[in-house]
XYZ file of C-alpha atoms in Angstrom:
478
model
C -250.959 4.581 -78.993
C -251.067 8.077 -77.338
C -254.308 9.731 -77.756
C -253.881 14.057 -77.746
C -256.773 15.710 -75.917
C -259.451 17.218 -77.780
C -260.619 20.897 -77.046
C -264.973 21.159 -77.249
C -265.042 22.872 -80.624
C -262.462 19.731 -81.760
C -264.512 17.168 -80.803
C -267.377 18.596 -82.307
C -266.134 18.806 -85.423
C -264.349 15.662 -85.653
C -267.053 13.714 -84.204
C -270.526 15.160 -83.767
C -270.905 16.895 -87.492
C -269.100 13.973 -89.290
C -271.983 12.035 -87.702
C -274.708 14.802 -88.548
C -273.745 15.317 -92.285
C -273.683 11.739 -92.281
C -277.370 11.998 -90.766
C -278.919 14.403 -93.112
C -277.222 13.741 -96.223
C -279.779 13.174 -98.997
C -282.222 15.544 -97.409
C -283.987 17.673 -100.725
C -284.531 21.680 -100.804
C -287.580 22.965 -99.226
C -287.751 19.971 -96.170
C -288.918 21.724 -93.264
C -285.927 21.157 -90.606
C -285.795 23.453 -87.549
C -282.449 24.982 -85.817
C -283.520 25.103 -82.388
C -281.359 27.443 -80.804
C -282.085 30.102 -83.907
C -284.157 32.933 -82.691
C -287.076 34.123 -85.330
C -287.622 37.859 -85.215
C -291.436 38.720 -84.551
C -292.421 35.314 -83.442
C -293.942 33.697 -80.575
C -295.533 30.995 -79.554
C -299.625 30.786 -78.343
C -300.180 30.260 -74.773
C -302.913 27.537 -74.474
C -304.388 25.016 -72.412
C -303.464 20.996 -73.285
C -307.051 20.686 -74.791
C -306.157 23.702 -77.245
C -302.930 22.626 -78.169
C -303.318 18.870 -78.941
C -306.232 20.328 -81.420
C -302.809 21.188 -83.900
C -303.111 17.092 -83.789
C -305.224 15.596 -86.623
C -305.965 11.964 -87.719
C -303.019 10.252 -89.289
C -300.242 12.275 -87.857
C -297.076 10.846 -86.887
C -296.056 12.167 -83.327
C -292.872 12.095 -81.739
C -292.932 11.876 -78.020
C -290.393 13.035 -75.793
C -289.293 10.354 -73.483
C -287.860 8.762 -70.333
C -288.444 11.292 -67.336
C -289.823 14.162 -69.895
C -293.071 12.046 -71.158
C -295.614 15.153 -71.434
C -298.237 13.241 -69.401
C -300.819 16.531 -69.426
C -300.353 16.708 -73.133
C -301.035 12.362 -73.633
C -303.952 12.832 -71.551
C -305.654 15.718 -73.412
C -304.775 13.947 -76.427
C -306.662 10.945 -75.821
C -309.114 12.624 -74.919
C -309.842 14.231 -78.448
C -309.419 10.954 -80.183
C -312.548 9.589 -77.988
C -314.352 13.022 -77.836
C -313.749 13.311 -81.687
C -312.746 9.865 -83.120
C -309.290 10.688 -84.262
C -307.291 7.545 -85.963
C -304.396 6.172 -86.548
C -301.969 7.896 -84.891
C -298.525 7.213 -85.193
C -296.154 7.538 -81.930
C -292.384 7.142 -81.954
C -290.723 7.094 -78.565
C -288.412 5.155 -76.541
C -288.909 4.585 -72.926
C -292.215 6.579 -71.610
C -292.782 7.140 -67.988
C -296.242 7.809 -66.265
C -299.159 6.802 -67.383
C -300.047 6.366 -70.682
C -303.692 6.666 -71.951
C -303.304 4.564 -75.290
C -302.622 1.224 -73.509
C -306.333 0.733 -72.596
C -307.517 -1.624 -75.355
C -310.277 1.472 -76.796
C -307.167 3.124 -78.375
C -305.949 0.177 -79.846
C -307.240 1.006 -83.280
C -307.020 4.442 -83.112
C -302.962 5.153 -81.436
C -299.771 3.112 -82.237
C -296.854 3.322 -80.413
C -293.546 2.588 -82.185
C -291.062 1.930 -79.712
C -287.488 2.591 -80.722
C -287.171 0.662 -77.367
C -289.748 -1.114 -75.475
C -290.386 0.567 -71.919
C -291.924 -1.724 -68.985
C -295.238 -0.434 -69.787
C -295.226 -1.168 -73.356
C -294.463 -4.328 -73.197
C -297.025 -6.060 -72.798
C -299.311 -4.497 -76.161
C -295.899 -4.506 -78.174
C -296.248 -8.636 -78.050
C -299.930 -8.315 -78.168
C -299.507 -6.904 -81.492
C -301.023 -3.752 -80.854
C -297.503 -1.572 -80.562
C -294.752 -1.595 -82.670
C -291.254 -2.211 -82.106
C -287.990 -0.986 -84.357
C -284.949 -2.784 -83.647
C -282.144 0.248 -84.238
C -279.107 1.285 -82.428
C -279.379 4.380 -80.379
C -276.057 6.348 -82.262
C -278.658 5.201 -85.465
C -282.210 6.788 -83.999
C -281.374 10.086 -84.982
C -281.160 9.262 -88.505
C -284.787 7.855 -88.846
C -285.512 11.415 -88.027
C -283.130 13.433 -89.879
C -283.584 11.177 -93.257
C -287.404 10.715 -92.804
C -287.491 7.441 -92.236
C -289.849 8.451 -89.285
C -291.749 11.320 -90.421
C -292.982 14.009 -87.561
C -295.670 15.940 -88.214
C -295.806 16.712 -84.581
C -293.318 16.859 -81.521
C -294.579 16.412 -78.083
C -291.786 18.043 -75.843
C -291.397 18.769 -72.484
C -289.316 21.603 -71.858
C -287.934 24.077 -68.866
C -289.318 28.133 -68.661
C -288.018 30.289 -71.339
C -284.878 32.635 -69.525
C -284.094 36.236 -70.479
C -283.318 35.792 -73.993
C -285.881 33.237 -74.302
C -284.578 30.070 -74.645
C -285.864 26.447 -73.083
C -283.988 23.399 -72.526
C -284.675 19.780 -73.747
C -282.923 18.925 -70.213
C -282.269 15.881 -69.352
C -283.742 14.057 -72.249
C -281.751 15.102 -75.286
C -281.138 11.848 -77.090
C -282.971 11.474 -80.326
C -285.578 14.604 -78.764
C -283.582 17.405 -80.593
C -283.450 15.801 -83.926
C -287.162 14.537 -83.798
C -287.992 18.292 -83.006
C -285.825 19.876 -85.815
C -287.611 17.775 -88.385
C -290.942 18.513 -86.732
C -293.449 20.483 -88.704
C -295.386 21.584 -85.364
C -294.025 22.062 -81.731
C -296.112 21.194 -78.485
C -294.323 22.113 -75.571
C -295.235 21.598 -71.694
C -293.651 23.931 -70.320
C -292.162 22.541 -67.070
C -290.116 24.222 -63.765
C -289.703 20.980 -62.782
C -287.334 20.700 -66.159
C -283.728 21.136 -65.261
C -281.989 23.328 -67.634
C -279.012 21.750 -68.911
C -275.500 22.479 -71.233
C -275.053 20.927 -74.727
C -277.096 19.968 -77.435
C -280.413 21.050 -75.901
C -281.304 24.366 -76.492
C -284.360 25.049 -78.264
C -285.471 29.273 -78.729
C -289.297 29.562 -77.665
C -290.142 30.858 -81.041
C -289.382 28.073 -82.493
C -292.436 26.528 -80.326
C -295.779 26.603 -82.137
C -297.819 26.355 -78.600
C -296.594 26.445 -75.372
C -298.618 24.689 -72.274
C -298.058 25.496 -68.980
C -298.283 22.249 -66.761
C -296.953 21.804 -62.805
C -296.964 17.841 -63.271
C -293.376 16.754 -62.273
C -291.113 15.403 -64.567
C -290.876 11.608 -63.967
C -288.289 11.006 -60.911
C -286.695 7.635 -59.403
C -286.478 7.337 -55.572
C -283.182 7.894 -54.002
C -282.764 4.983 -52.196
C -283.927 2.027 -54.622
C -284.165 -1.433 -53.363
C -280.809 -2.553 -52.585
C -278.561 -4.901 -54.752
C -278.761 -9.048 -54.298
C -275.909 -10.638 -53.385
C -275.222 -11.622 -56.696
C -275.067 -7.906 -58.245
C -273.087 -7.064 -55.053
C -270.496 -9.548 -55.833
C -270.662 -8.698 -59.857
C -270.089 -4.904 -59.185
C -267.154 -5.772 -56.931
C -265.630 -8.077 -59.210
C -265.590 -5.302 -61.743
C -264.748 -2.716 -59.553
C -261.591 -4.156 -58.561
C -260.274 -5.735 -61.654
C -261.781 -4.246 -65.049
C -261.992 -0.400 -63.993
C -258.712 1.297 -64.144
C -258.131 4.407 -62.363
C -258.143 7.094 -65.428
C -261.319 4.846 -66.642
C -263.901 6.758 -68.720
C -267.240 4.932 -68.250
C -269.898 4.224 -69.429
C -273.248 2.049 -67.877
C -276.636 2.076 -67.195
C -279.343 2.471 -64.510
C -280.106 -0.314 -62.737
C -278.977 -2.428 -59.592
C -275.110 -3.374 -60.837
C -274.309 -0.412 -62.551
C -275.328 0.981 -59.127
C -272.969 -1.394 -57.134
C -269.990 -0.903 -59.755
C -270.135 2.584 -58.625
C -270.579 2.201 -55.258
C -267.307 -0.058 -55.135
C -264.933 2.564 -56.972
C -264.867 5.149 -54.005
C -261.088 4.204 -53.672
C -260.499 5.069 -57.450
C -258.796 8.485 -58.652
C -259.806 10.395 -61.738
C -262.432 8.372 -63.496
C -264.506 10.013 -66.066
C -267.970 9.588 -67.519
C -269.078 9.254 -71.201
C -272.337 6.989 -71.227
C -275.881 7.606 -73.197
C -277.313 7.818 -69.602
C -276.290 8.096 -65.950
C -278.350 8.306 -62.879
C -278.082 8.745 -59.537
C -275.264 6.256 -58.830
C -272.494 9.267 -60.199
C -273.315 11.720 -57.870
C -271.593 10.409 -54.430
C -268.351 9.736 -56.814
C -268.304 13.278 -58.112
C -268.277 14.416 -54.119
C -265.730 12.553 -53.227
C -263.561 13.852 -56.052
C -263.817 9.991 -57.714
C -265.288 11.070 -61.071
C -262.960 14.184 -62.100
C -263.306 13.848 -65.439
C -259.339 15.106 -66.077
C -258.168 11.881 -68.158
C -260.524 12.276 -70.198
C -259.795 12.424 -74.170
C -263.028 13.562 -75.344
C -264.304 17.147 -73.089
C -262.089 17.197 -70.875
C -263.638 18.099 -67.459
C -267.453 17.305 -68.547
C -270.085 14.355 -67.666
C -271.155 13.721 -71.233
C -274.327 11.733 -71.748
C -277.804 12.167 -73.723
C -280.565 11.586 -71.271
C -280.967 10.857 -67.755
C -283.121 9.108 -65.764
C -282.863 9.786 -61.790
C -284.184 11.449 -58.744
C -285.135 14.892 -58.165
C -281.559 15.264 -55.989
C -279.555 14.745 -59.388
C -282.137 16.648 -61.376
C -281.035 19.502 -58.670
C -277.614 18.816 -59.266
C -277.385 19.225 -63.041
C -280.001 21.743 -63.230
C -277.681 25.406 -65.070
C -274.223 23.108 -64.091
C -272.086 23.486 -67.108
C -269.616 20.129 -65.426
C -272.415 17.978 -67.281
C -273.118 18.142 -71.287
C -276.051 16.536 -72.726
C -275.797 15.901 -76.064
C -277.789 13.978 -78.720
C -277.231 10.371 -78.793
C -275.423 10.792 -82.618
C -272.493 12.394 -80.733
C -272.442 10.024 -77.298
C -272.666 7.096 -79.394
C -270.701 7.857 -81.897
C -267.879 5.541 -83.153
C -265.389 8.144 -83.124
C -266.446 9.733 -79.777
C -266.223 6.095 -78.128
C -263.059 5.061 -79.589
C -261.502 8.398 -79.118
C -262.346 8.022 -75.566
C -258.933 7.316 -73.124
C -259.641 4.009 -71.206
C -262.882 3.597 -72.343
C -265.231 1.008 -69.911
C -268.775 0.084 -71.296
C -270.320 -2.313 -68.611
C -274.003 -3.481 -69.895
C -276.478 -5.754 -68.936
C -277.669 -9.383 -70.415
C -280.683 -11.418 -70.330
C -278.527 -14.590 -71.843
C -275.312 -15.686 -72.851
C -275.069 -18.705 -75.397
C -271.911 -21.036 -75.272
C -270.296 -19.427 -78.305
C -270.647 -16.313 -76.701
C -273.616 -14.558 -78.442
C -275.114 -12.070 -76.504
C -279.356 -11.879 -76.002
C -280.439 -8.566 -74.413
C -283.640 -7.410 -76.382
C -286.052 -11.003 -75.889
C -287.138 -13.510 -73.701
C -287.239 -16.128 -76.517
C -289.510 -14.483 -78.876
C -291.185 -12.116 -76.191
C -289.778 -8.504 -77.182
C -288.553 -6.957 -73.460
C -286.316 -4.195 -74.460
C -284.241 -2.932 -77.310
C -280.811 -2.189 -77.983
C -280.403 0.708 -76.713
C -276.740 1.848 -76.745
C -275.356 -1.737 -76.232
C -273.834 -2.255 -79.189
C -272.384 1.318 -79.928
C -270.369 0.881 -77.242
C -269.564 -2.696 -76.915
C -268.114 -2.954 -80.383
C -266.511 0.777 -80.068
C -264.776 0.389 -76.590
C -262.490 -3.027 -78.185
C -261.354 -0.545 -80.870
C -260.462 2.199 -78.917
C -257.434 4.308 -80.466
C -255.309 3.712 -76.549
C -256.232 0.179 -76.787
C -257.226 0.363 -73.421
C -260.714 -0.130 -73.814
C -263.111 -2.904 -71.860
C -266.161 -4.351 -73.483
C -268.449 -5.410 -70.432
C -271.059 -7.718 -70.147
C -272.949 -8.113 -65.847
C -275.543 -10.264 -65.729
C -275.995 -13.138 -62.635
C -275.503 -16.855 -63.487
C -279.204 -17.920 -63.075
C -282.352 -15.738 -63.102
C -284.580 -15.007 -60.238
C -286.840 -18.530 -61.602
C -283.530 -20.717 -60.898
C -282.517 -21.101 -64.229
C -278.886 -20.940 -65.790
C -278.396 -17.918 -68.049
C -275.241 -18.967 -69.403
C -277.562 -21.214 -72.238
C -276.074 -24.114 -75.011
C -278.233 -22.251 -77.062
C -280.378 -18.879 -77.048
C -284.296 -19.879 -76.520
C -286.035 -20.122 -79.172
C -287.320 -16.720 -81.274
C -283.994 -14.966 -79.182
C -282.334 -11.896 -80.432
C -278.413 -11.031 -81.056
C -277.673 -8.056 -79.571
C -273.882 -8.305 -79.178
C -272.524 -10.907 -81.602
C -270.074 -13.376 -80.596
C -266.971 -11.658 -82.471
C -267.823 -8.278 -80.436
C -268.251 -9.787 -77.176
C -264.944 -9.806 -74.722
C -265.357 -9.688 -70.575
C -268.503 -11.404 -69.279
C -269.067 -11.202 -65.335
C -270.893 -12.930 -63.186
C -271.086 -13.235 -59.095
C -268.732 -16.126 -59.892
C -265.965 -14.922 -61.953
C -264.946 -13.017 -64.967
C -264.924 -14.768 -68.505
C -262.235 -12.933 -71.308
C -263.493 -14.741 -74.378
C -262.768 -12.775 -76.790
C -259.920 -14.002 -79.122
C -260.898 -17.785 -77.630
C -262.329 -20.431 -79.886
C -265.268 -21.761 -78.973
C -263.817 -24.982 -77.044
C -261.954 -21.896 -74.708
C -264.556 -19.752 -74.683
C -267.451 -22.467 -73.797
C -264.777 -23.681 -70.921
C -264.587 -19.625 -69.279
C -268.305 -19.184 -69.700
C -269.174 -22.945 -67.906
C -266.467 -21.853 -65.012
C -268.410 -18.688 -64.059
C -272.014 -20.324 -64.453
C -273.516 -21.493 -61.404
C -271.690 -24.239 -59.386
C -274.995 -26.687 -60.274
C -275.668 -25.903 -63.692
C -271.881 -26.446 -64.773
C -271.900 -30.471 -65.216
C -274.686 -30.000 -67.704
C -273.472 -27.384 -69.353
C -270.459 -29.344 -69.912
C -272.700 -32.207 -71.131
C -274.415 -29.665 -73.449
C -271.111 -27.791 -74.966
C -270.270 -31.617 -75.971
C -273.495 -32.736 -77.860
C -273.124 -28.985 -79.595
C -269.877 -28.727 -80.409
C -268.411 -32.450 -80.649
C -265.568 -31.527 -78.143
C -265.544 -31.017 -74.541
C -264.458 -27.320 -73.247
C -261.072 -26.699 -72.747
C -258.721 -24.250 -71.170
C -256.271 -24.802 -74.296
């Protein structure tokens, strides 16, 4: 099926506000929602220190907090602060990943600050299966409606912004995601106001007077290093084996940070005209858009643009997409969108795994019942890229045959307490450094038999042995 190209006020229409009257349908008279961008005559914001400005904050509030590389570190900090200096409680925070530190994990906030983690961050971990953090399992195309519907109230935003230009406006930058629809249905505004805050094209505008107090802070914004620790050989071999036979040229892609995203891209420098639609990118895009790799030209959906929601990276790409209009960050309602995916010419969503059962389902939240992560935008686009409108589309799944311990995680069954992320119907091309597994349209005999022949080499006889005793057949090819 031929898809036509969409112009930017097209694709908005069609996609993004379909999904945001979908969002804020229901939503009574007199609810306090914010337009960012709108400019209100005769109003400004108060300059104040973070010790002044978290004093908006009172006990039982429900805070949003802006995330990934934008955590407002000089606003948690003077925060917790008043809750010991004045014995504030029960404080409600919704977030997904923070970065920095993060007063509230010390076990004398434990009664006084939540978190709620629309997906659990390395740091949060480890209080989240303590019991003393929260954790809501939700799709990333569906956070913006706990916000927009009040399913998550915010009395407060905690933002981290860029300087105000001429006409006064700030950017979200490169953390727009579920940010600009937390902060629209925000009854107060904090902002740390940040130089170290790209400013960036799309859905993150937001007019200073639409700030309640502004804080002036020189802590960077949270960066990665540009040269990360370098790929095993097993994520070396994955991301070639994709490279070369599941990414078309033409490709519009979409994956993660990480160490085989990275390789993936790394391996495509001989590709031509490969485009970028993904809830985040990093670092790893940056050498392809140099050498003339990523052009974004095929692309159905904006034409010509990097689309994605937030970013996490080093100060380089912050540089790099800092006032460039190539890259549009949107909230995650539009990059996650059914329609945007599907719409999307050639569409290639390569995630990650922590296991893979015999019958194909997919585990990427737990470690048996130990909550690691979330879903993130795995599902939005797994499930959208095998009904894209070209039919050209390719679900991904990268994840190395054993883990770090030595053990297999192609699994008879998921451990115990384990999480579906990806269900077995949705689930198509799983890679590992030994091959790639199409299972989808297999029965489980066929699929069993492709996901035993890329396992490791000395895990395969008992997996065999396993698939038997589970299934009452042995694997097969036919």
């Amino acid at each position: 099926m031929k898809c036509n190209k969409f112009s930017l006020e097209q694709v908005f229409s069609i996609a993004f506000n379909a999904v945001q009257r979908r969002c804020i349908s229901g939503i009574g008279p007199g609810v306090n929602v914010r337009t960012l961008s709108y400019p209100i005559s005769g109003r400004s914001p108060k300059v104040v220190s973070a010790e002044d400005a978290v004093k908006l904050i009172k006990s039982g509030d429900h805070i949003y907090v802006m995330s990934a590389p934008s955590t407002p570190t000089d606003l948690l900090k003077a925060l917790c602060n008043r809750v010991e200096a004045e014995n504030l409680s029960k404080l409600k925070m919704s977030h997904i990943i923070l970065s920095g530190e993060i007063p509230w994990l010390e076990e004398k906030f434990y009664d006084k600050v939540r978190s709620n983690c629309l997906f659990i961050s390395a740091n949060l971990r480890e209080i989240v299966n303590k019991g003393k953090a929260d954790y809501t399992p939700v799709l990333l195309s569906q956070t913006i409606r706990l916000y927009d519907e009040k399913i998550i109230p915010v009395d407060v935003a905690l933002l981290t912004v860029s300087p105000p230009d001429q006409q006064g406006y700030c950017s979200l930058g490169v953390s727009v995601e579920m940010s600009s629809a937390a902060a629209r249905n925000s009854n107060i505004i904090i902002a740390a106001v940040n130089p170290t805050m790209p400013r960036t094209f799309g859905d993150s505008a937001i007019h200073v007077s639409q700030i309640d107090a502004i804080v002036n802070v020189e802590t960077p914004i949270f960066a990665i290093p540009e040269n990360g620790p370098p790929p095993s050989p097993e994520e070396e071999k994955i991301g070639k084996l994709i490279a070369e036979n599941l990414v078309e040229d033409g490709a519009t892609l979409q994956m993660g940070i990480g160490s085989i995203p990275d390789s993936v891209l790394r391996q495509l420098k001989n590709h031509k005209d490969l485009g970028v639609h993904s809830e985040m990118i990093s670092d790893g895009v940056m050498d392809l858009l140099e050498k003339n790799v990523i052009t974004n030209n095929k692309k159905t959906v904006l034409p010509g643009k990097v689309v994605t929601s937030f970013s996490v990276a080093s100060r380089k790409f912050y540089d790099l997409v800092d006032n460039n209009p190539l890259f549009v960050f949107a909230s995650s309602a539009f990059t996650n969108s059914f329609e945007a995916i599907i719409s999307n010419s050639k569409m290639t969503a390569i995630n990650a795994a922590i296991e893979i059962d015999l019958s194909g389902q997919i585990c990427a939240d737990t470690i048996g019942d130990y909550f690691y992560s979330g879903f993130g935008g795995q599902l939005d686009f797994i499930h959208a890229s095998n009904c894209t409108l070209d039919g050209k589309g390719k679900p991904i799944i990268a994840l190395p045959s054993r883990t770090t311990k030595g053990e297999s995680r192609i699994v008879p069954y998921l451990k115990q307490g384990a999480g579906v992320v990806t269900t077995r119907a949705q689930a198509r091309y799983i890679v590992t450094e030994n091959g790639i597994a199409d299972i989808w349209g297999k029965t489980i005999r066929q699929r069993a038999y492709e996901l035993i022949r890329i396992a490791h080499p000395n895990d395969r006889e008992k997996l065999e042995k396993a698939a038997f005793q589970r299934f009452k057949c042995m694997p097969s090819k036919d």
